[in-house]
Amino acid sequence: MARRLPSATVARLTIYLRSLSAMLADGVERVSSEALAEAAGVSSSNVRKDLSYLGSHGTRGVGYEVQHLSGNIAATLGLTHDWRVAIVGAGNLGRALARYTGFESRGFDVVALFDADQLIVGNEVGWLRVSDVRDLEAVLVRTRANMVVLALPGTVAQQVCDRVVAAGVHSILSFASVVLQVPGSVNLRKVDMATELQILAYHAQRFEEPSDAAGAS
């Protein structure tokens, strides 16, 4: 069984991979931990510690081979597998996600898009035709989707999530505004943009001038 990595390390690995991909595009063959740290916006000690989990220690004075390190990180993150993504919800967010070309370049193939609105079902969004959510289970099987993105209102998210789990999908990304309940065997990630903005606001207020803060009291 592969070693379980700390969550913070997994998050940073995705940033390293993005930085390494840019270096490959620029023809860079080797990179030091300091240069990778600068590109990723982290400390070089974090880079060395994170990459040591992968067995990648680099060579003193030479650094890391970019191509090899990129492949190692991709394999660790599971990006060498065939990930087939279905999006449930063809509203503004769902359509934007379906049209996003960056998924394919990162190893994710968007294979289905669903909605309940009969005025939307059958329409084309990018290269996909919107399927009726009533046919969710059958389409998930036909497309062999193994990841699902829920871009749904909170009022229906749990119901649809339950159907997705029952259909055998164990990886779910939710943009719904509610906390979803799933079995322990299901990996659920929640993206709450309002919460992220609140955290950003907390950090942003620390940069306010003292005079501004005094005037607001």
mmCIF file of C-alpha atoms in Angstrom:
data_model
loop_
_atom_site.group_PDB
_atom_site.id
_atom_site.type_symbol
_atom_site.label_atom_id
_atom_site.label_comp_id
_atom_site.label_asym_id
_atom_site.label_seq_id
_atom_site.Cartn_x
_atom_site.Cartn_y
_atom_site.Cartn_z
ATOM 1 C CA MET A 1 0.000 0.000 0.000
ATOM 2 C CA ALA A 2 1.360 3.442 -0.922
ATOM 3 C CA ARG A 3 2.430 5.706 1.929
ATOM 4 C CA ARG A 4 -0.227 8.214 2.936
ATOM 5 C CA LEU A 5 1.069 11.742 2.500
ATOM 6 C CA PRO A 6 0.150 14.737 4.694
ATOM 7 C CA SER A 7 -2.676 16.792 3.198
ATOM 8 C CA ALA A 8 -0.476 19.895 3.054
ATOM 9 C CA THR A 9 2.138 17.961 1.079
ATOM 10 C CA VAL A 10 -0.460 16.716 -1.426
ATOM 11 C CA ALA A 11 -1.678 20.295 -1.928
ATOM 12 C CA ARG A 12 1.859 21.533 -2.525
ATOM 13 C CA LEU A 13 2.622 18.674 -4.928
ATOM 14 C CA THR A 14 -0.104 19.971 -7.237
ATOM 15 C CA ILE A 15 1.613 23.375 -7.242
ATOM 16 C CA TYR A 16 5.016 21.825 -7.923
ATOM 17 C CA LEU A 17 3.547 19.880 -10.824
ATOM 18 C CA ARG A 18 2.085 23.036 -12.353
ATOM 19 C CA SER A 19 5.426 24.811 -11.991
ATOM 20 C CA LEU A 20 7.322 21.869 -13.477
ATOM 21 C CA SER A 21 4.915 21.710 -16.426
ATOM 22 C CA ALA A 22 5.661 25.358 -17.173
ATOM 23 C CA MET A 23 9.399 24.626 -16.966
ATOM 24 C CA LEU A 24 9.056 21.710 -19.371
ATOM 25 C CA ALA A 25 7.223 23.952 -21.810
ATOM 26 C CA ASP A 26 10.159 26.385 -21.587
ATOM 27 C CA GLY A 27 12.688 23.619 -22.206
ATOM 28 C CA VAL A 28 14.122 23.576 -18.668
ATOM 29 C CA GLU A 29 15.812 20.222 -17.969
ATOM 30 C CA ARG A 30 16.960 20.591 -14.361
ATOM 31 C CA VAL A 31 15.806 22.661 -11.418
ATOM 32 C CA SER A 32 17.137 23.274 -7.923
ATOM 33 C CA SER A 33 14.942 23.081 -4.835
ATOM 34 C CA GLU A 34 15.419 26.834 -4.409
ATOM 35 C CA ALA A 35 14.227 27.596 -7.954
ATOM 36 C CA LEU A 36 11.250 25.242 -7.631
ATOM 37 C CA ALA A 37 10.384 26.777 -4.266
ATOM 38 C CA GLU A 38 10.438 30.264 -5.779
ATOM 39 C CA ALA A 39 8.258 29.188 -8.704
ATOM 40 C CA ALA A 40 5.781 27.477 -6.350
ATOM 41 C CA GLY A 41 5.770 30.215 -3.706
ATOM 42 C CA VAL A 42 6.914 27.986 -0.830
ATOM 43 C CA SER A 43 10.124 27.500 1.150
ATOM 44 C CA SER A 44 12.948 25.365 -0.215
ATOM 45 C CA SER A 45 12.878 23.290 2.981
ATOM 46 C CA ASN A 46 9.244 22.423 2.259
ATOM 47 C CA VAL A 47 10.170 21.400 -1.275
ATOM 48 C CA ARG A 48 12.947 19.084 -0.071
ATOM 49 C CA LYS A 49 10.758 17.599 2.658
ATOM 50 C CA ASP A 50 7.768 17.045 0.345
ATOM 51 C CA LEU A 51 9.843 15.488 -2.429
ATOM 52 C CA SER A 52 11.619 13.210 0.048
ATOM 53 C CA TYR A 53 8.267 11.459 0.575
ATOM 54 C CA LEU A 54 8.471 10.509 -3.107
ATOM 55 C CA GLY A 55 12.044 9.257 -2.813
ATOM 56 C CA SER A 56 13.226 12.228 -4.879
ATOM 57 C CA HIS A 57 16.182 13.841 -3.178
ATOM 58 C CA GLY A 58 17.874 15.578 -6.087
ATOM 59 C CA THR A 59 21.626 15.866 -6.561
ATOM 60 C CA ARG A 60 23.704 18.491 -4.772
ATOM 61 C CA GLY A 61 24.826 21.144 -7.230
ATOM 62 C CA VAL A 62 22.655 19.643 -9.977
ATOM 63 C CA GLY A 63 19.114 19.623 -8.598
ATOM 64 C CA TYR A 64 16.186 17.621 -9.931
ATOM 65 C CA GLU A 65 15.581 16.358 -13.466
ATOM 66 C CA VAL A 66 12.383 18.193 -14.399
ATOM 67 C CA GLN A 67 10.897 15.492 -16.656
ATOM 68 C CA HIS A 68 11.511 12.689 -14.156
ATOM 69 C CA LEU A 69 10.269 14.696 -11.175
ATOM 70 C CA SER A 70 7.143 15.783 -13.042
ATOM 71 C CA GLY A 71 6.332 12.172 -13.906
ATOM 72 C CA ASN A 72 7.002 11.040 -10.345
ATOM 73 C CA ILE A 73 4.649 13.636 -8.892
ATOM 74 C CA ALA A 74 1.972 12.879 -11.489
ATOM 75 C CA ALA A 75 2.143 9.172 -10.633
ATOM 76 C CA THR A 76 1.980 9.918 -6.890
ATOM 77 C CA LEU A 77 -1.112 12.081 -7.397
ATOM 78 C CA GLY A 78 -2.757 9.328 -9.429
ATOM 79 C CA LEU A 79 -2.759 11.349 -12.637
ATOM 80 C CA THR A 80 -1.496 8.433 -14.692
ATOM 81 C CA HIS A 81 -4.897 6.769 -14.236
ATOM 82 C CA ASP A 82 -7.854 7.239 -16.571
ATOM 83 C CA TRP A 83 -9.996 9.830 -14.757
ATOM 84 C CA ARG A 84 -13.395 10.365 -16.367
ATOM 85 C CA VAL A 85 -15.406 13.237 -14.902
ATOM 86 C CA ALA A 86 -19.160 13.832 -14.950
ATOM 87 C CA ILE A 87 -20.597 17.227 -13.996
ATOM 88 C CA VAL A 88 -24.075 17.391 -12.493
ATOM 89 C CA GLY A 89 -25.613 20.820 -12.955
ATOM 90 C CA ALA A 90 -25.461 22.742 -16.233
ATOM 91 C CA GLY A 91 -25.989 26.200 -14.786
ATOM 92 C CA ASN A 92 -23.423 28.975 -15.122
ATOM 93 C CA LEU A 93 -20.836 27.155 -12.999
ATOM 94 C CA GLY A 94 -21.399 23.753 -14.560
ATOM 95 C CA ARG A 95 -21.166 25.122 -18.089
ATOM 96 C CA ALA A 96 -17.984 27.010 -17.243
ATOM 97 C CA LEU A 97 -16.430 23.841 -15.806
ATOM 98 C CA ALA A 98 -17.497 21.799 -18.833
ATOM 99 C CA ARG A 99 -15.823 24.286 -21.173
ATOM 100 C CA TYR A 100 -12.592 24.518 -19.177
ATOM 101 C CA THR A 101 -9.799 23.154 -21.378
ATOM 102 C CA GLY A 102 -7.334 22.845 -18.509
ATOM 103 C CA PHE A 103 -8.875 19.592 -17.249
ATOM 104 C CA GLU A 104 -7.701 17.520 -20.193
ATOM 105 C CA SER A 105 -4.132 18.790 -20.002
ATOM 106 C CA ARG A 106 -4.042 17.697 -16.351
ATOM 107 C CA GLY A 107 -5.337 14.184 -17.015
ATOM 108 C CA PHE A 108 -9.097 14.632 -16.507
ATOM 109 C CA ASP A 109 -11.562 13.807 -19.288
ATOM 110 C CA VAL A 110 -14.994 15.421 -18.855
ATOM 111 C CA VAL A 111 -17.360 12.808 -20.265
ATOM 112 C CA ALA A 112 -20.862 13.887 -19.191
ATOM 113 C CA LEU A 113 -22.909 16.909 -18.160
ATOM 114 C CA PHE A 114 -26.330 16.629 -16.509
ATOM 115 C CA ASP A 115 -29.249 18.894 -15.688
ATOM 116 C CA ALA A 116 -32.892 18.567 -14.630
ATOM 117 C CA ASP A 117 -34.186 21.530 -16.642
ATOM 118 C CA GLN A 118 -35.834 20.170 -19.785
ATOM 119 C CA LEU A 119 -35.081 23.449 -21.570
ATOM 120 C CA ILE A 120 -31.375 22.733 -21.056
ATOM 121 C CA VAL A 121 -31.336 18.959 -21.599
ATOM 122 C CA GLY A 122 -30.165 18.155 -25.109
ATOM 123 C CA ASN A 123 -28.280 21.427 -25.568
ATOM 124 C CA GLU A 124 -24.613 21.317 -26.470
ATOM 125 C CA VAL A 125 -22.029 22.802 -24.106
ATOM 126 C CA GLY A 126 -18.573 22.677 -25.616
ATOM 127 C CA TRP A 127 -18.164 19.128 -26.905
ATOM 128 C CA LEU A 128 -20.851 17.684 -24.586
ATOM 129 C CA ARG A 129 -24.586 17.260 -24.945
ATOM 130 C CA VAL A 130 -26.479 17.863 -21.698
ATOM 131 C CA SER A 131 -28.029 14.634 -20.397
ATOM 132 C CA ASP A 132 -31.201 14.380 -18.321
ATOM 133 C CA VAL A 133 -30.321 13.873 -14.640
ATOM 134 C CA ARG A 134 -33.094 11.265 -14.559
ATOM 135 C CA ASP A 135 -30.732 9.092 -16.619
ATOM 136 C CA LEU A 136 -27.816 9.718 -14.237
ATOM 137 C CA GLU A 137 -27.014 6.120 -13.347
ATOM 138 C CA ALA A 138 -27.204 4.798 -16.901
ATOM 139 C CA VAL A 139 -25.003 7.579 -18.298
ATOM 140 C CA LEU A 140 -22.435 7.177 -15.535
ATOM 141 C CA VAL A 141 -22.135 3.505 -16.429
ATOM 142 C CA ARG A 142 -22.034 4.148 -20.187
ATOM 143 C CA THR A 143 -19.362 6.839 -19.937
ATOM 144 C CA ARG A 144 -17.417 4.938 -17.240
ATOM 145 C CA ALA A 145 -17.273 8.112 -15.146
ATOM 146 C CA ASN A 146 -15.258 7.614 -11.963
ATOM 147 C CA MET A 147 -15.366 11.189 -10.652
ATOM 148 C CA VAL A 148 -18.380 13.460 -10.270
ATOM 149 C CA VAL A 149 -18.565 17.216 -9.783
ATOM 150 C CA LEU A 150 -21.742 18.512 -8.120
ATOM 151 C CA ALA A 151 -22.529 22.053 -9.281
ATOM 152 C CA LEU A 152 -25.985 22.042 -7.718
ATOM 153 C CA PRO A 153 -28.227 24.004 -5.350
ATOM 154 C CA GLY A 154 -27.980 22.796 -1.775
ATOM 155 C CA THR A 155 -31.631 21.731 -1.767
ATOM 156 C CA VAL A 156 -31.023 18.823 -4.139
ATOM 157 C CA ALA A 157 -27.315 18.123 -3.609
ATOM 158 C CA GLN A 158 -27.667 15.351 -1.003
ATOM 159 C CA GLN A 159 -30.260 13.483 -3.027
ATOM 160 C CA VAL A 160 -28.098 13.535 -6.154
ATOM 161 C CA CYS A 161 -24.992 12.716 -4.129
ATOM 162 C CA ASP A 162 -26.711 9.611 -2.760
ATOM 163 C CA ARG A 163 -27.516 8.493 -6.313
ATOM 164 C CA VAL A 164 -23.931 9.061 -7.416
ATOM 165 C CA VAL A 165 -22.609 6.985 -4.513
ATOM 166 C CA ALA A 166 -25.148 4.228 -5.167
ATOM 167 C CA ALA A 167 -23.985 4.171 -8.790
ATOM 168 C CA GLY A 168 -20.511 3.239 -7.581
ATOM 169 C CA VAL A 169 -18.636 6.544 -7.874
ATOM 170 C CA HIS A 170 -16.269 7.065 -4.944
ATOM 171 C CA SER A 171 -14.730 10.456 -5.791
ATOM 172 C CA ILE A 172 -16.931 13.557 -5.560
ATOM 173 C CA LEU A 173 -16.186 17.272 -5.721
ATOM 174 C CA SER A 174 -19.026 19.408 -4.394
ATOM 175 C CA PHE A 175 -19.724 23.094 -4.958
ATOM 176 C CA ALA A 176 -23.033 22.822 -3.081
ATOM 177 C CA SER A 177 -23.618 25.190 -0.176
ATOM 178 C CA VAL A 178 -24.440 22.359 2.249
ATOM 179 C CA VAL A 179 -22.403 19.708 4.051
ATOM 180 C CA LEU A 180 -22.984 16.376 2.329
ATOM 181 C CA GLN A 181 -23.021 13.027 4.092
ATOM 182 C CA VAL A 182 -21.186 10.167 2.384
ATOM 183 C CA PRO A 183 -19.916 6.728 3.441
ATOM 184 C CA GLY A 184 -16.351 6.417 4.662
ATOM 185 C CA SER A 185 -15.381 4.719 1.398
ATOM 186 C CA VAL A 186 -16.179 7.876 -0.602
ATOM 187 C CA ASN A 187 -13.695 10.714 -1.093
ATOM 188 C CA LEU A 188 -15.612 13.992 -0.897
ATOM 189 C CA ARG A 189 -14.013 17.390 -1.434
ATOM 190 C CA LYS A 190 -16.036 20.553 -0.847
ATOM 191 C CA VAL A 191 -15.355 23.860 -2.556
ATOM 192 C CA ASP A 192 -17.039 26.726 -0.696
ATOM 193 C CA MET A 193 -16.193 29.982 -2.444
ATOM 194 C CA ALA A 194 -18.003 32.086 0.168
ATOM 195 C CA THR A 195 -15.855 30.576 2.915
ATOM 196 C CA GLU A 196 -12.695 31.180 0.886
ATOM 197 C CA LEU A 197 -13.700 34.820 0.403
ATOM 198 C CA GLN A 198 -14.305 35.170 4.145
ATOM 199 C CA ILE A 199 -10.823 33.814 4.855
ATOM 200 C CA LEU A 200 -9.410 36.173 2.236
ATOM 201 C CA ALA A 201 -11.252 39.085 3.862
ATOM 202 C CA TYR A 202 -9.728 38.204 7.234
ATOM 203 C CA HIS A 203 -6.221 38.320 5.807
ATOM 204 C CA ALA A 204 -6.954 41.415 3.707
ATOM 205 C CA GLN A 205 -8.105 43.475 6.700
ATOM 206 C CA ARG A 206 -4.686 43.020 8.307
ATOM 207 C CA PHE A 207 -3.214 45.175 5.549
ATOM 208 C CA GLU A 208 -5.541 48.082 6.209
ATOM 209 C CA GLU A 209 -3.928 51.295 7.357
ATOM 210 C CA PRO A 210 -4.422 51.980 11.104
ATOM 211 C CA SER A 211 -6.024 55.291 10.218
ATOM 212 C CA ASP A 212 -8.609 53.523 8.048
ATOM 213 C CA ALA A 213 -9.466 51.122 10.847
ATOM 214 C CA ALA A 214 -9.823 54.026 13.311
ATOM 215 C CA GLY A 215 -12.084 55.917 10.946
ATOM 216 C CA ALA A 216 -14.348 52.897 10.535
ATOM 217 C CA SER A 217 -14.916 52.554 14.322
#
